[in-house]
Short mmCIF file of C-alpha atoms in Angstrom, two decimals:
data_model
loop_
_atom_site.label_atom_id
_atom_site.label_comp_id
_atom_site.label_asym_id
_atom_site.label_seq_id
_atom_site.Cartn_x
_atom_site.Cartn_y
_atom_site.Cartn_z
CA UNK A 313 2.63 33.39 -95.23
CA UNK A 314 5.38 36.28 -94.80
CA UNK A 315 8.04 33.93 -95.93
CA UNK A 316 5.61 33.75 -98.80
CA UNK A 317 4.95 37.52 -99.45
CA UNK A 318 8.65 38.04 -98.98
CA UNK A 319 9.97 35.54 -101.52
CA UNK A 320 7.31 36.69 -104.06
CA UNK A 321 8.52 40.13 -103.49
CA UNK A 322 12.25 39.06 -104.32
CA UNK A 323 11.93 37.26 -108.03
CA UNK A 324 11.26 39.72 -109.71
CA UNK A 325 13.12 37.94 -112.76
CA UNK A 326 12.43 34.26 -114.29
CA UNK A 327 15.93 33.60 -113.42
CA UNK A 328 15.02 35.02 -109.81
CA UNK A 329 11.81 32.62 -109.48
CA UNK A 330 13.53 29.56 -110.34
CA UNK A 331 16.51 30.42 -107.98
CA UNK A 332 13.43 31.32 -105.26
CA UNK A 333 11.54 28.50 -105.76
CA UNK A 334 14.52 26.33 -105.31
CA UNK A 335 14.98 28.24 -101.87
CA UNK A 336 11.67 27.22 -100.99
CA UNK A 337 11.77 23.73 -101.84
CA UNK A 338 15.20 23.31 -100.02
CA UNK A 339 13.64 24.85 -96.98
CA UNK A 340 10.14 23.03 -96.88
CA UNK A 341 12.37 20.19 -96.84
CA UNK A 342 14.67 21.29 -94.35
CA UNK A 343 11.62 22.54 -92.09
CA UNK A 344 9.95 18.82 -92.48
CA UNK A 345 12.83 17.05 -91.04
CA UNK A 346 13.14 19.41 -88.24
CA UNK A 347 10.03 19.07 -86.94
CA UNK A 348 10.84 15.12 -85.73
CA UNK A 349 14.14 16.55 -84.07
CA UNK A 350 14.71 18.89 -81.07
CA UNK A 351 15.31 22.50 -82.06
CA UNK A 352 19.81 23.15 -83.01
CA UNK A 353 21.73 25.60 -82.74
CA UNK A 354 22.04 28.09 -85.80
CA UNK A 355 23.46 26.02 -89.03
CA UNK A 356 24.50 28.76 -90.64
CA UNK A 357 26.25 32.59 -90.94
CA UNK A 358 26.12 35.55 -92.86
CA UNK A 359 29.09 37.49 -94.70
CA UNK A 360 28.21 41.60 -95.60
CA UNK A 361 29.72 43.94 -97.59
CA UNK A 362 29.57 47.24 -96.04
CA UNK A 363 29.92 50.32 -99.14
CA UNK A 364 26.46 49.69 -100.97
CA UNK A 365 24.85 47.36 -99.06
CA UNK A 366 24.89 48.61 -94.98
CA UNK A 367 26.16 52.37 -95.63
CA UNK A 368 26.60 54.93 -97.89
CA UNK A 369 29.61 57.16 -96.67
CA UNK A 370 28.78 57.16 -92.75
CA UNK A 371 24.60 56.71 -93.28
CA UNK A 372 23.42 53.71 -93.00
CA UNK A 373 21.15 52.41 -95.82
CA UNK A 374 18.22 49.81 -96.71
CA UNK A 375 16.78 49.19 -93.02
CA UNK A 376 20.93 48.01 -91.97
CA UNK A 377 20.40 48.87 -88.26
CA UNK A 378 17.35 47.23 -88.51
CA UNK A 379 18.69 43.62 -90.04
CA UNK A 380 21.44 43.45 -87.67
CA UNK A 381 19.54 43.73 -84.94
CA UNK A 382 17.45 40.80 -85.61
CA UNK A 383 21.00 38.56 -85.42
CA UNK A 384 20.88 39.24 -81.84
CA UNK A 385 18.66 37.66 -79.07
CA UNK A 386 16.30 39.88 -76.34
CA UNK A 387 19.52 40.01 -74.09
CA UNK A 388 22.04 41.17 -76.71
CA UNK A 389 23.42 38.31 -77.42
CA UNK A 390 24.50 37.18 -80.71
CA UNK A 391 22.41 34.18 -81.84
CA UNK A 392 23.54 34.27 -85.49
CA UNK A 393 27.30 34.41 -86.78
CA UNK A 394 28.00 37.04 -89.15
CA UNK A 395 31.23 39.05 -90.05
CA UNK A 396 31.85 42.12 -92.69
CA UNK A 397 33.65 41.62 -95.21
CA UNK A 398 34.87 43.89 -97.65
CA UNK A 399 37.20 45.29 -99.87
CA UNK A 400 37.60 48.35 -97.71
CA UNK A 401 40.35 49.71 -95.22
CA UNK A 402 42.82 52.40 -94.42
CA UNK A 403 41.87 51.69 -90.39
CA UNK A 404 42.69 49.02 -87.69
CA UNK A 405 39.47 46.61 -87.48
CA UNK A 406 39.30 47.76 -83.59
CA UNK A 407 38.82 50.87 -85.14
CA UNK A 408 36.33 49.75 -87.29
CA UNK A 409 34.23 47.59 -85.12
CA UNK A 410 33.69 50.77 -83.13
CA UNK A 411 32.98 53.11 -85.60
CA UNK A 412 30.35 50.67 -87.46
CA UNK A 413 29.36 49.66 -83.48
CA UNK A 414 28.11 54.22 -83.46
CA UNK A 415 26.87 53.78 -87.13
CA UNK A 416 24.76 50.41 -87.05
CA UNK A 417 23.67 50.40 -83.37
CA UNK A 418 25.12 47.14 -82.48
CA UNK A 419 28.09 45.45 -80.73
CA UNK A 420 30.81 44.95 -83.34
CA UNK A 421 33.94 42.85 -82.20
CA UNK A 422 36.86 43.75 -84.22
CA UNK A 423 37.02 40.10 -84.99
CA UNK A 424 34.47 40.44 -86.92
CA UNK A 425 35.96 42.83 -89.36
CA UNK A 426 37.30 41.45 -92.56
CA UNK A 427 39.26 44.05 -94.76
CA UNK A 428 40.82 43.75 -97.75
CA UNK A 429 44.45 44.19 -96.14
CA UNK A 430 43.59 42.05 -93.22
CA UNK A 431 45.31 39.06 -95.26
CA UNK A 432 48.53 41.34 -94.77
CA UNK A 433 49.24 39.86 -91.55
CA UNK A 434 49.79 36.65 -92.66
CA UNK A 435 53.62 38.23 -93.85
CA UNK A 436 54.61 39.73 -90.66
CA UNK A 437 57.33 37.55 -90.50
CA UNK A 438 58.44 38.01 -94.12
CA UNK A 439 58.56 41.35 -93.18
CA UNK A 440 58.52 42.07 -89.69
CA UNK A 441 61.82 44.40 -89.41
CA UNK A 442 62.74 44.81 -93.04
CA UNK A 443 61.62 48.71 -93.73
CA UNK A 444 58.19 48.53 -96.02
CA UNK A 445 55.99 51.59 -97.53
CA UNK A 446 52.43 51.60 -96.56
CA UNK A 447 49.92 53.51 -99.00
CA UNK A 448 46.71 54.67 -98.80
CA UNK A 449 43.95 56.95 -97.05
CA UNK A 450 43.56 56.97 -93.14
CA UNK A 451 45.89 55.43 -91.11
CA UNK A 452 48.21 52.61 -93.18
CA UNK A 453 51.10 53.06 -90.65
CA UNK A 454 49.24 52.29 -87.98
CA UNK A 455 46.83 49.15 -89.51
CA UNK A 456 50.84 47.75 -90.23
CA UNK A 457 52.07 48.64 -87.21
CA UNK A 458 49.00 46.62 -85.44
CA UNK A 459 49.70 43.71 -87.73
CA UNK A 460 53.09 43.42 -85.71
CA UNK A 461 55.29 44.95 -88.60
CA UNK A 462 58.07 47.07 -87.01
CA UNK A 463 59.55 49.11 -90.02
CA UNK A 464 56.83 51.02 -92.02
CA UNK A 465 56.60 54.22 -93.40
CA UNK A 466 53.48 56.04 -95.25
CA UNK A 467 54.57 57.02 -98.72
CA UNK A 468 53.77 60.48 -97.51
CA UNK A 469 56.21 60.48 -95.00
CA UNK A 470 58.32 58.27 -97.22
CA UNK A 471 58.28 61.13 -100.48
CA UNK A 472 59.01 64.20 -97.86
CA UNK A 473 62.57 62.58 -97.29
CA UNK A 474 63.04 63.05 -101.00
CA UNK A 475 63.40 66.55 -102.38
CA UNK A 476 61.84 67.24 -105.86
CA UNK A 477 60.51 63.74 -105.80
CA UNK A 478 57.63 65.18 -106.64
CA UNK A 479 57.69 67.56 -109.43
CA UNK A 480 54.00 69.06 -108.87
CA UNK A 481 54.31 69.17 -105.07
CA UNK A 482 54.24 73.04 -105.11
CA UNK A 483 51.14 73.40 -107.43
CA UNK A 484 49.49 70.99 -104.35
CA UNK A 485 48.20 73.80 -101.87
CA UNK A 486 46.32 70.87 -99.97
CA UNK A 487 49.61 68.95 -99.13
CA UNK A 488 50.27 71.93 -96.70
CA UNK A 489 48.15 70.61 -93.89
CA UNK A 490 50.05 67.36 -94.38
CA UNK A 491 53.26 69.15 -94.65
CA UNK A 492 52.30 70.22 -90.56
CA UNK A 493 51.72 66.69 -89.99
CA UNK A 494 55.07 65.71 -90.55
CA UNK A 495 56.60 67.96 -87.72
CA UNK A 496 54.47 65.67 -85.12
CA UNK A 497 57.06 62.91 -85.68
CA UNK A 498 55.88 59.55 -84.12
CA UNK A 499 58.15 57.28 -81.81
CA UNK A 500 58.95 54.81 -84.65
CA UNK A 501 60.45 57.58 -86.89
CA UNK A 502 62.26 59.21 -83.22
CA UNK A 503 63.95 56.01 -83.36
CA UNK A 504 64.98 55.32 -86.46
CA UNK A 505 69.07 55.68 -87.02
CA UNK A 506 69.19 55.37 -90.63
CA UNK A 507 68.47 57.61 -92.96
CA UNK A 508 65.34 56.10 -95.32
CA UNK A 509 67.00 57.64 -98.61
CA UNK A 510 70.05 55.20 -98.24
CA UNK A 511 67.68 52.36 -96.55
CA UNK A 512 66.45 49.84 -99.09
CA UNK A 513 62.79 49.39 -99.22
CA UNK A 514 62.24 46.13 -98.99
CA UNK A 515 58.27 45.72 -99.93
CA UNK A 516 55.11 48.00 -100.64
CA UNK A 517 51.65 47.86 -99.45
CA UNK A 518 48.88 49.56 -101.40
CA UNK A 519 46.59 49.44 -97.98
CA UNK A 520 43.77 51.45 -98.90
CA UNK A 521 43.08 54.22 -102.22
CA UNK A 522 45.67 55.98 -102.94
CA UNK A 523 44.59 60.22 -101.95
CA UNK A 524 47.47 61.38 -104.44
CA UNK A 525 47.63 59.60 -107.84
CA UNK A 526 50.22 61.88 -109.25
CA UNK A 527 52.18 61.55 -106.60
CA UNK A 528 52.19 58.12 -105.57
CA UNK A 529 52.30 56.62 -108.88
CA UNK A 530 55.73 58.15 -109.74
CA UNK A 531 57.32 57.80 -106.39
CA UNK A 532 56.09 54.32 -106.91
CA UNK A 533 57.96 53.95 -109.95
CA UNK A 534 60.62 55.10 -108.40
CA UNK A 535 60.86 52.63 -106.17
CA UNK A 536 59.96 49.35 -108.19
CA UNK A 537 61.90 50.10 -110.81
CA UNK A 538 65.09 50.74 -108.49
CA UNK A 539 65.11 47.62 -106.47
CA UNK A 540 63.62 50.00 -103.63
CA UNK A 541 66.52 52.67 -103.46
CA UNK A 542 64.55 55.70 -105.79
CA UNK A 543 67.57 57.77 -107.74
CA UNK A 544 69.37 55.21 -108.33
CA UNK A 545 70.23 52.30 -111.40
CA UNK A 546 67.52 50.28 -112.68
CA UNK A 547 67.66 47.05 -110.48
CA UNK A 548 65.26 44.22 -109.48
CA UNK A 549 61.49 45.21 -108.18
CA UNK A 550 60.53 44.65 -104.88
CA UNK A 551 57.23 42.57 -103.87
CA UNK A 552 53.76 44.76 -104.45
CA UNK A 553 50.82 43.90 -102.61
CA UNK A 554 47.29 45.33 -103.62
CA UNK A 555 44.92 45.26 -100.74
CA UNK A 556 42.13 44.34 -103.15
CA UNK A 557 41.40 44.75 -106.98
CA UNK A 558 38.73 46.71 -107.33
CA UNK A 559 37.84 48.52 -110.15
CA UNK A 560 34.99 51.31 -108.79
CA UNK A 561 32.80 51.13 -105.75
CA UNK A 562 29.10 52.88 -104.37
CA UNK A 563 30.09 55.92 -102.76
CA UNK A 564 27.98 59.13 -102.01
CA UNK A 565 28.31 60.21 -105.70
CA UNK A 566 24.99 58.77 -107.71
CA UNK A 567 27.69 56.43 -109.57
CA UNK A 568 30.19 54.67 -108.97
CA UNK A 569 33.76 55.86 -108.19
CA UNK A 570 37.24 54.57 -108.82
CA UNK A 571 38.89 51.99 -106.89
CA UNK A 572 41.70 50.07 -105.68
CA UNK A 573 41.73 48.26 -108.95
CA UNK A 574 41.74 51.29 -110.98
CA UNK A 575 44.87 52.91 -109.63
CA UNK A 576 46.86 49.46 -110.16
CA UNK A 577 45.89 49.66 -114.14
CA UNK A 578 47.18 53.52 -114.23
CA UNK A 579 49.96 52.17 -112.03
CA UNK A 580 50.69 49.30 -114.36
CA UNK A 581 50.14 50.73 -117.86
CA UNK A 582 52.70 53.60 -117.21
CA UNK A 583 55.27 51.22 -115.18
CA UNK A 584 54.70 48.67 -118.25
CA UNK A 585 55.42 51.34 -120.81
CA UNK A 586 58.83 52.49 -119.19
CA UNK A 587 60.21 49.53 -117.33
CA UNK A 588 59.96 45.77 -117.35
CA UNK A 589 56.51 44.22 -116.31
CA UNK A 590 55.22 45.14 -113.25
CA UNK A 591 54.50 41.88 -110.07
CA UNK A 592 52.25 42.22 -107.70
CA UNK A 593 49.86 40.42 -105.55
CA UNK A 594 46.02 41.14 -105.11
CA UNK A 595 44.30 40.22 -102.02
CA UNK A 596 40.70 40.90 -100.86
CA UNK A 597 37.46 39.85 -103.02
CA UNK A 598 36.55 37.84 -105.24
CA UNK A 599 39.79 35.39 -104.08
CA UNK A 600 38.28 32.50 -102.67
CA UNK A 601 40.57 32.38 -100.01
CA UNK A 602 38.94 35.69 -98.69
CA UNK A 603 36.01 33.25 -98.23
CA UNK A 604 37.67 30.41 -96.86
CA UNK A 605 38.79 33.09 -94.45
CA UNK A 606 35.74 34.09 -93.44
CA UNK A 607 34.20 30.57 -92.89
CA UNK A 608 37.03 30.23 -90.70
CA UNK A 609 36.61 33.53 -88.58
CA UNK A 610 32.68 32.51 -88.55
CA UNK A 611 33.37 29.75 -87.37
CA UNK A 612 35.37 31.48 -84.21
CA UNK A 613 32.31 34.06 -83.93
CA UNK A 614 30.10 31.11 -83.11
CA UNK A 615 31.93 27.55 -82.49
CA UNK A 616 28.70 25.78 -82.15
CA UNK A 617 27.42 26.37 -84.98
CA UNK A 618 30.11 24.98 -87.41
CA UNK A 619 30.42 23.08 -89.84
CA UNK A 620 28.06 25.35 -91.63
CA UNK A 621 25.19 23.84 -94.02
CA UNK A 622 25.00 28.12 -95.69
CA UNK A 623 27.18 30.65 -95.37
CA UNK A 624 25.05 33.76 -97.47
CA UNK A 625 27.50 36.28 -98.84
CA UNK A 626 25.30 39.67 -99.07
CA UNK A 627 26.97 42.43 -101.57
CA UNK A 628 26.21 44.60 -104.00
CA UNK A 629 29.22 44.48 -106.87
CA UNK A 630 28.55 41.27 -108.96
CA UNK A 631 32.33 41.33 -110.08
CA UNK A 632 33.33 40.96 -106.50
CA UNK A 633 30.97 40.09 -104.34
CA UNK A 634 28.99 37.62 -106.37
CA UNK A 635 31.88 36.34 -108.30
CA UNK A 636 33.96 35.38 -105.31
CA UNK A 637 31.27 33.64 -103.53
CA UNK A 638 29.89 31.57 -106.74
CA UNK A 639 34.21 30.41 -107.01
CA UNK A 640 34.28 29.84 -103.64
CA UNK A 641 31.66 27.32 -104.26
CA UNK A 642 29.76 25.72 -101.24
CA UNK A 643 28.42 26.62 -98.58
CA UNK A 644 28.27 29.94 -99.82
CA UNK A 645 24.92 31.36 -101.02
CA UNK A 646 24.76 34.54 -102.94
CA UNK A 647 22.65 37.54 -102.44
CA UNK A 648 22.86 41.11 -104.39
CA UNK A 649 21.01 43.86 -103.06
CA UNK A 650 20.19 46.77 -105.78
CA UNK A 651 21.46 49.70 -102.95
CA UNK A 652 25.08 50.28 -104.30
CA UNK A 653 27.10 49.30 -107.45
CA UNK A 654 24.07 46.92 -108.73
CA UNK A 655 21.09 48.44 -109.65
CA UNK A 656 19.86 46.33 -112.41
CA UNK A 657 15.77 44.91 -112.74
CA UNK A 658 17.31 42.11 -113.69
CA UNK A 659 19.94 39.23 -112.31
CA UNK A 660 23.48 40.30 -113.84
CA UNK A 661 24.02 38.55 -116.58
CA UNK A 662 27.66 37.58 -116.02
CA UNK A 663 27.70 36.98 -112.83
CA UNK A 664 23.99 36.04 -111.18
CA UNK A 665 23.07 35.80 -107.84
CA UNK A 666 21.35 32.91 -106.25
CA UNK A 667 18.87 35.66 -105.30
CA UNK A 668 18.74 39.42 -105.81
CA UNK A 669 17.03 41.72 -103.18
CA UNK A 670 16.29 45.41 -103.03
CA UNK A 671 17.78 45.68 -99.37
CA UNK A 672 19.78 44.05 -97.12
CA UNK A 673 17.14 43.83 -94.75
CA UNK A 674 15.01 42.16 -96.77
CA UNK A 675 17.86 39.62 -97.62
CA UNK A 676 18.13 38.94 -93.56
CA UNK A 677 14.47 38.85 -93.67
CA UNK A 678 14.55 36.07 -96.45
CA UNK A 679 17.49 34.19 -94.54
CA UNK A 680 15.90 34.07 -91.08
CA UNK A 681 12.41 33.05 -91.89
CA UNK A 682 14.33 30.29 -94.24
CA UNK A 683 16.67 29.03 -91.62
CA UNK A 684 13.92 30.46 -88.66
CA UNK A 685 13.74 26.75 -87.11
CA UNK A 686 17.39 25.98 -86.86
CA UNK A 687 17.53 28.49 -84.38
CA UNK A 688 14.88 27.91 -82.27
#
């Protein structure tokens, strides 16, 4: 009856009640032919976006402490695979795990933690001693440093080697406190014997929002448009990655701000208007390798319970979270929750959900008493 009074809760659309009733009717099914077997393991895992769907800022939202609990047995032990996965970074995922460990109430491994520049490690080697320019809030040295790349430099620390790179750096009272910063000099830059300004950058990682648009977007140009040695002739442009491609996000403002995504167009438009077309590479959601990804790291949560029959992607941006799991085909099952960048009556018309929830706790609700049996 609660499964019931929960699924009658959810479709609140005619597009919702046929996608319901089609839950329903897979699971009656499902719960008929386990009752002539012995209970199995869990079948299946669960994906989360964080922004908009577990927390807004640092406060968690829509009963999140709550849902992940119920993942975990009496003891403490995880009984169903999940991971987070989002679009969002500018930390190491050790860092991460612990901070969302405080936030959520729950053990978080940092293997669990899938960020939109996590895919970055997978060109250490490319990379590994060439020098590179990490941008982005928080800590982008240091997530590149931790994916084993030896060479990297913020743009921060990058533009201060440069004088009058920046034209509006003296209008920019706030870029005194980071001015002190750069007198702590870390090991990496004690030990570097050439001077950056004659080094060639040899790649640039857009890790997590840029803080300085002004700023970044020119030195940028300088770069790219220099074959990585800024002052100098036009020459070839050097490989651009873009953690993800997001265009705006559910922050603590009422709407939505701007994201990743946003800052490559501004970056693009003015680099297109001046200089030859801009290349670059986009990583994080809605590629369906993200999700391939995450089966795969779900699957290392929780060995026994692979090969997955659903894998539920819970989010709350239709573009991206919704989108990438509907391309990424099965397994995955779609949920979006009406607590960040969706807030619609309705399904979204371009991209539906299988199922669309208020919460994410009433999406885990709707999972578990679906899949309640397999984990018996």
């Amino acid at each position: 009856m609660k499964f019931l009074q929960i699924l009658r809760k959810a479709a609140t659309s005619a597009e919702n009640r046929h996608r319901v009733t089609s839950i329903f009717a897979n699971g009656r099914s499902f719960s008929n032919q386990l009752h002539s077997q012995p209970p199995r393991r869990a079948s299946f895992g669960i994906a989360f976006d964080i922004d908009g769907v577990l927390l807004r800022g640092e406060t968690p939202i829509g009963g999140s402490p709550q849902a992940l609990k119920r993942l975990y047995d009496d003891s403490g032990s995880l009984r169903i695979p999940y991971v987070f996965l989002t679009n969002g970074g500018g930390v190491p995922e050790s860092k991460r795990a612990m901070e969302l460990s405080k936030l959520l109430s729950v053990h978080i491994l940092p293997s669990q933690i899938i960020q939109g520049h996590s895919p970055f490690k997978q060109l250490v080697k490319r990379y590994e001693n060439e020098l590179i320019i990490a941008v982005g809030k928080g800590e982008p040295a240091v997530v590149m440093s931790e994916y084993g790349f030896k060479n990297v430099l913020t743009i921060d620390e990058y533009a201060s080697y440069f004088k009058h790179i920046d034209p509006l750096e003296k209008f920019k009272n706030w870029t005194d406190q980071q001015a002190a910063g750069y007198e702590k000099i870390s090991s990496r830059e004690t030990d570097r014997k050439i001077d950056p300004c004659s080094e060639k950058i040899q790649a640039v990682f857009i890790v997590s929002d840029s803080v300085d648009w002004s700023r970044d977007i020119q030195v940028l140009c300088d770069i790219l448009s220099t074959g990585g040695h800024p002052g100098r002739e036009i020459s070839s442009q050097p490989p651009l990655y873009f953690a993800n491609d997001d265009l705006s996000y559910q922050g603590l403002f009422p709407t939505e701000r701007l994201g990743m995504g946003a800052f490559r167009i501004a970056l693009e438009s003015i680099y297109n208007r001046i200089y030859p077309t801009l290349e670059y590479t986009s990583y994080g959601k809605p590629n369906p390798s993200v999700f391939k990804n995450a089966e795969n790291i779900l699957m290392e949560v929780m060995p026994s319970s692979y090969p997955f029959k659903t894998l539920y992607m819970i989010g709350d941006n239709p573009s991206v979270d919704i989108k990438g799991a509907q391309q990424a085909g099965r397994p995955w099952f779609s949920i979006l929750t009406r607590s960040g960048v969706f807030k619609g009556k309705e399904n979204h018309p371009l991209y539906p959900a299988d199922l669309v929830v208020d919460t994410v706790e009433e999406a885990v609700d709707i999972i578990l008493e679906k899949e309640l049996d397999t984990v018996a």
